[in-house]
Amino acid sequence: MNLLVIDTATEACSVALEVNGQIYNQFEICPQQHSQRILPMIDQVLGQSGIQLSDLDYLGFGRGPGSFTGVRIATGIIQGLGLGTDLKVVGVSTLAAMAQQVLTQPQYVALTSAAVAIDARMAEVYFGQYALEDGVAVLLGEEQVLPPEDASQLLPKTTEFCTAGTGWEAYPQMAKVQGTGLSSEIRYPDAKFMLPLAKLAISHNMATCVDEIEPVYLRDKVTWKKLPGRE
């Protein structure tokens, strides 16, 4: 399977391409530059692999949650690619991508779950908990947007979990409870770790026509309370 996945939902911008089991990956932290960087990054991985868009079998994208602007950029780019190639598309959770990265790293494989929180601003976090099943991060419960103190109450009463995402350092309430688990250095989703999630969705016939894809915001109001250097 030849699969291209992109993500621009946070301050990070990433592209991953799998061609016959070989993975090509580009990852940059580039706030407010996603629309300038994403297409060159796609060209880079295609050039490294020696294939063209017409050689792909499927497309994938980080569907959110994350920055409203960032999620829309990825959605728009993947729609353009899908329309131009007539390929089916699958959306991947940005929270699940970080859980996938955490739970498949050697130092964390013994842990039972990962708790992921992205700073959603407006004194809220995008939050989800995941466990690894057959090598893929599986959602426990549901993804939510909620105040950090409420998210902290959902954490397992055990140290057998690991945290990821920007939400933990953004709010004192989250930083306090983070000490009950192990803290990873993962702050942003990486398209490379969306590949196994996308392939699982494809195997379950969840890939759709490009005009049917939907971003996931988790809330329908845009915050104007922006912090320096962020979208």
CSV table of C-alpha atoms in Angstrom, one decimal:
chain,number,residue,atom,x,y,z
A,1,MET,CA,0.0,0.0,0.0
A,2,ASN,CA,1.2,3.5,-0.9
A,3,LEU,CA,-0.1,5.9,1.6
A,4,LEU,CA,0.5,9.7,2.1
A,5,VAL,CA,-0.6,11.4,5.4
A,6,ILE,CA,-0.3,15.0,6.3
A,7,ASP,CA,-0.9,17.0,9.5
A,8,THR,CA,-1.0,20.7,10.3
A,9,ALA,CA,-3.4,20.8,13.3
A,10,THR,CA,-0.9,22.2,15.9
A,11,GLU,CA,2.3,24.3,15.8
A,12,ALA,CA,3.9,21.3,14.1
A,13,CYS,CA,3.7,20.5,10.4
A,14,SER,CA,4.4,17.0,9.2
A,15,VAL,CA,4.1,14.6,6.2
A,16,ALA,CA,4.6,10.9,6.1
A,17,LEU,CA,4.7,8.6,3.1
A,18,GLU,CA,4.7,4.8,3.2
A,19,VAL,CA,5.7,3.0,0.0
A,20,ASN,CA,6.0,-0.8,0.0
A,21,GLY,CA,6.8,-0.7,3.7
A,22,GLN,CA,9.4,2.1,3.5
A,23,ILE,CA,8.6,5.3,5.4
A,24,TYR,CA,9.6,8.8,4.3
A,25,ASN,CA,8.9,11.5,6.9
A,26,GLN,CA,9.2,15.3,7.2
A,27,PHE,CA,8.5,17.0,10.6
A,28,GLU,CA,8.9,20.7,11.5
A,29,ILE,CA,7.7,23.0,14.3
A,30,CYS,CA,6.7,26.1,12.3
A,31,PRO,CA,3.9,28.1,13.8
A,32,GLN,CA,1.8,30.1,11.3
A,33,GLN,CA,3.8,28.7,8.4
A,34,HIS,CA,1.9,25.6,7.6
A,35,SER,CA,0.3,26.8,4.4
A,36,GLN,CA,3.8,27.7,3.1
A,37,ARG,CA,5.6,24.5,4.2
A,38,ILE,CA,3.1,21.7,3.7
A,39,LEU,CA,3.3,21.4,-0.1
A,40,PRO,CA,7.1,21.6,-0.3
A,41,MET,CA,7.2,18.9,2.4
A,42,ILE,CA,4.9,16.7,0.3
A,43,ASP,CA,7.2,17.2,-2.7
A,44,GLN,CA,10.2,16.2,-0.6
A,45,VAL,CA,8.8,12.9,0.5
A,46,LEU,CA,7.6,12.1,-3.0
A,47,GLY,CA,11.0,13.0,-4.4
A,48,GLN,CA,12.8,10.8,-1.8
A,49,SER,CA,10.5,7.8,-2.6
A,50,GLY,CA,10.7,8.2,-6.3
A,51,ILE,CA,6.9,8.0,-6.8
A,52,GLN,CA,4.3,10.4,-7.9
A,53,LEU,CA,0.8,11.3,-6.5
A,54,SER,CA,-0.7,9.1,-9.2
A,55,ASP,CA,1.1,6.1,-7.7
A,56,LEU,CA,-0.6,6.5,-4.3
A,57,ASP,CA,-3.4,4.2,-3.1
A,58,TYR,CA,-4.8,6.3,-0.3
A,59,LEU,CA,-4.5,9.7,1.4
A,60,GLY,CA,-4.8,10.5,5.1
A,61,PHE,CA,-4.8,13.7,7.2
A,62,GLY,CA,-4.8,14.9,10.8
A,63,ARG,CA,-8.5,15.6,11.2
A,64,GLY,CA,-8.1,17.3,14.6
A,65,PRO,CA,-8.6,18.3,17.2
A,66,GLY,CA,-6.2,21.2,17.2
A,67,SER,CA,-5.9,24.8,15.9
A,68,PHE,CA,-9.0,25.7,13.8
A,69,THR,CA,-6.8,27.3,11.2
A,70,GLY,CA,-4.4,24.3,11.2
A,71,VAL,CA,-7.1,21.7,10.8
A,72,ARG,CA,-8.7,23.7,8.0
A,73,ILE,CA,-5.3,23.9,6.2
A,74,ALA,CA,-4.9,20.1,6.3
A,75,THR,CA,-8.5,19.5,5.2
A,76,GLY,CA,-8.2,21.9,2.3
A,77,ILE,CA,-4.8,20.5,1.1
A,78,ILE,CA,-6.0,16.9,1.3
A,79,GLN,CA,-9.2,17.8,-0.6
A,80,GLY,CA,-7.2,19.3,-3.4
A,81,LEU,CA,-5.0,16.2,-3.6
A,82,GLY,CA,-8.0,13.9,-3.4
A,83,LEU,CA,-9.8,15.7,-6.2
A,84,GLY,CA,-6.8,15.7,-8.4
A,85,THR,CA,-6.1,12.0,-7.9
A,86,ASP,CA,-9.6,10.6,-7.3
A,87,LEU,CA,-8.1,8.8,-4.2
A,88,LYS,CA,-10.1,7.9,-1.1
A,89,VAL,CA,-9.2,9.7,2.1
A,90,VAL,CA,-9.1,8.7,5.8
A,91,GLY,CA,-9.0,11.1,8.7
A,92,VAL,CA,-6.8,10.4,11.8
A,93,SER,CA,-7.1,11.9,15.3
A,94,THR,CA,-4.2,14.1,16.3
A,95,LEU,CA,-4.6,12.9,19.9
A,96,ALA,CA,-4.4,9.3,18.8
A,97,ALA,CA,-1.3,10.0,16.8
A,98,MET,CA,0.5,11.2,19.9
A,99,ALA,CA,-0.7,8.2,21.9
A,100,GLN,CA,0.5,6.0,19.1
A,101,GLN,CA,4.0,7.6,19.3
A,102,VAL,CA,4.1,7.3,23.1
A,103,LEU,CA,2.9,3.7,23.4
A,104,THR,CA,5.1,2.3,20.7
A,105,GLN,CA,8.4,3.8,22.1
A,106,PRO,CA,10.5,1.2,23.9
A,107,GLN,CA,10.7,3.1,27.2
A,108,TYR,CA,6.9,3.2,27.5
A,109,VAL,CA,5.7,-0.1,26.0
A,110,ALA,CA,5.1,-1.6,29.5
A,111,LEU,CA,2.6,1.2,30.3
A,112,THR,CA,-1.1,0.4,30.1
A,113,SER,CA,-2.3,3.7,28.6
A,114,ALA,CA,-1.5,7.2,27.4
A,115,ALA,CA,-3.2,10.4,28.4
A,116,VAL,CA,-3.0,13.1,25.7
A,117,ALA,CA,-3.9,16.8,26.2
A,118,ILE,CA,-3.5,19.7,23.7
A,119,ASP,CA,-3.9,23.3,24.9
A,120,ALA,CA,-7.2,24.3,23.4
A,121,ARG,CA,-7.0,27.9,24.9
A,122,MET,CA,-10.0,29.5,26.6
A,123,ALA,CA,-8.9,27.6,29.7
A,124,GLU,CA,-9.6,24.2,28.1
A,125,VAL,CA,-7.7,21.2,26.7
A,126,TYR,CA,-8.5,18.7,24.0
A,127,PHE,CA,-8.2,15.4,25.9
A,128,GLY,CA,-8.2,11.7,25.2
A,129,GLN,CA,-6.9,8.4,26.8
A,130,TYR,CA,-5.7,5.5,24.8
A,131,ALA,CA,-4.4,1.9,25.2
A,132,LEU,CA,-2.3,-0.1,22.8
A,133,GLU,CA,-4.1,-3.1,21.1
A,134,ASP,CA,-2.3,-5.1,18.5
A,135,GLY,CA,0.2,-2.3,18.0
A,136,VAL,CA,-2.3,0.4,17.5
A,137,ALA,CA,-3.6,3.1,19.9
A,138,VAL,CA,-7.3,2.6,20.7
A,139,LEU,CA,-9.4,5.3,22.3
A,140,LEU,CA,-10.7,4.7,25.9
A,141,GLY,CA,-14.0,6.6,26.3
A,142,GLU,CA,-14.2,9.6,24.1
A,143,GLU,CA,-12.2,12.6,23.0
A,144,GLN,CA,-13.3,15.7,24.7
A,145,VAL,CA,-12.7,19.5,25.1
A,146,LEU,CA,-13.0,20.4,28.8
A,147,PRO,CA,-11.4,22.4,31.6
A,148,PRO,CA,-8.0,21.1,32.7
A,149,GLU,CA,-9.3,20.4,36.2
A,150,ASP,CA,-12.0,18.2,34.8
A,151,ALA,CA,-9.5,16.4,32.6
A,152,SER,CA,-7.2,15.7,35.5
A,153,GLN,CA,-10.1,13.9,37.3
A,154,LEU,CA,-10.4,11.4,34.4
A,155,LEU,CA,-6.8,10.2,34.8
A,156,PRO,CA,-6.4,6.6,36.0
A,157,LYS,CA,-5.6,6.1,39.6
A,158,THR,CA,-2.3,4.5,38.8
A,159,THR,CA,1.2,5.5,37.7
A,160,GLU,CA,1.0,3.1,34.7
A,161,PHE,CA,0.2,5.7,32.2
A,162,CYS,CA,2.2,8.3,30.2
A,163,THR,CA,1.3,11.8,29.2
A,164,ALA,CA,1.8,13.7,25.9
A,165,GLY,CA,0.8,17.0,24.4
A,166,THR,CA,1.0,20.7,25.2
A,167,GLY,CA,-1.9,20.8,27.7
A,168,TRP,CA,0.2,19.4,30.6
A,169,GLU,CA,2.6,22.4,30.7
A,170,ALA,CA,0.0,25.0,29.8
A,171,TYR,CA,-2.1,24.8,32.9
A,172,PRO,CA,-0.9,24.4,36.6
A,173,GLN,CA,-3.8,22.0,37.3
A,174,MET,CA,-2.5,19.6,34.6
A,175,ALA,CA,1.2,20.0,35.5
A,176,LYS,CA,0.3,19.0,39.1
A,177,VAL,CA,-1.4,15.7,38.2
A,178,GLN,CA,1.1,14.9,35.5
A,179,GLY,CA,3.5,13.8,38.3
A,180,THR,CA,1.2,10.8,38.9
A,181,GLY,CA,2.3,9.3,35.6
A,182,LEU,CA,5.3,9.3,33.4
A,183,SER,CA,5.9,12.4,31.2
A,184,SER,CA,7.0,11.9,27.6
A,185,GLU,CA,8.7,14.6,25.6
A,186,ILE,CA,6.1,14.4,22.9
A,187,ARG,CA,4.2,17.7,22.5
A,188,TYR,CA,2.9,17.6,18.9
A,189,PRO,CA,1.4,15.0,16.5
A,190,ASP,CA,3.7,13.5,13.8
A,191,ALA,CA,2.2,12.2,10.6
A,192,LYS,CA,4.6,9.3,10.8
A,193,PHE,CA,2.6,7.8,13.7
A,194,MET,CA,-0.7,8.4,11.9
A,195,LEU,CA,0.3,5.8,9.3
A,196,PRO,CA,-0.7,2.7,11.3
A,197,LEU,CA,-3.9,4.4,12.5
A,198,ALA,CA,-4.8,5.3,8.9
A,199,LYS,CA,-4.0,1.8,7.7
A,200,LEU,CA,-6.2,0.3,10.3
A,201,ALA,CA,-9.1,2.6,9.3
A,202,ILE,CA,-8.6,1.7,5.7
A,203,SER,CA,-8.7,-2.0,6.5
A,204,HIS,CA,-12.1,-1.4,8.2
A,205,ASN,CA,-13.4,0.3,5.1
A,206,MET,CA,-13.4,3.7,6.7
A,207,ALA,CA,-11.8,5.6,3.8
A,208,THR,CA,-14.2,7.9,2.1
A,209,CYS,CA,-14.5,10.1,-1.0
A,210,VAL,CA,-12.8,13.4,-0.5
A,211,ASP,CA,-16.1,15.3,-0.5
A,212,GLU,CA,-17.2,13.3,2.5
A,213,ILE,CA,-14.3,14.0,4.9
A,214,GLU,CA,-15.0,16.1,8.0
A,215,PRO,CA,-12.5,17.9,10.3
A,216,VAL,CA,-13.0,17.4,14.1
A,217,TYR,CA,-13.0,20.6,16.2
A,218,LEU,CA,-14.7,19.2,19.3
A,219,ARG,CA,-16.1,22.7,19.8
A,220,ASP,CA,-17.8,25.1,17.4
A,221,LYS,CA,-16.6,28.4,18.7
A,222,VAL,CA,-13.3,30.1,17.7
A,223,THR,CA,-11.2,31.6,20.4
A,224,TRP,CA,-9.7,35.0,19.7
A,225,LYS,CA,-7.5,34.7,22.8
A,226,LYS,CA,-4.3,33.8,21.0
A,227,LEU,CA,-0.9,33.5,22.6
A,228,PRO,CA,2.3,34.8,20.9
A,229,GLY,CA,3.7,32.5,18.3
A,230,ARG,CA,0.6,30.3,18.1
A,231,GLU,CA,-2.3,30.0,15.8
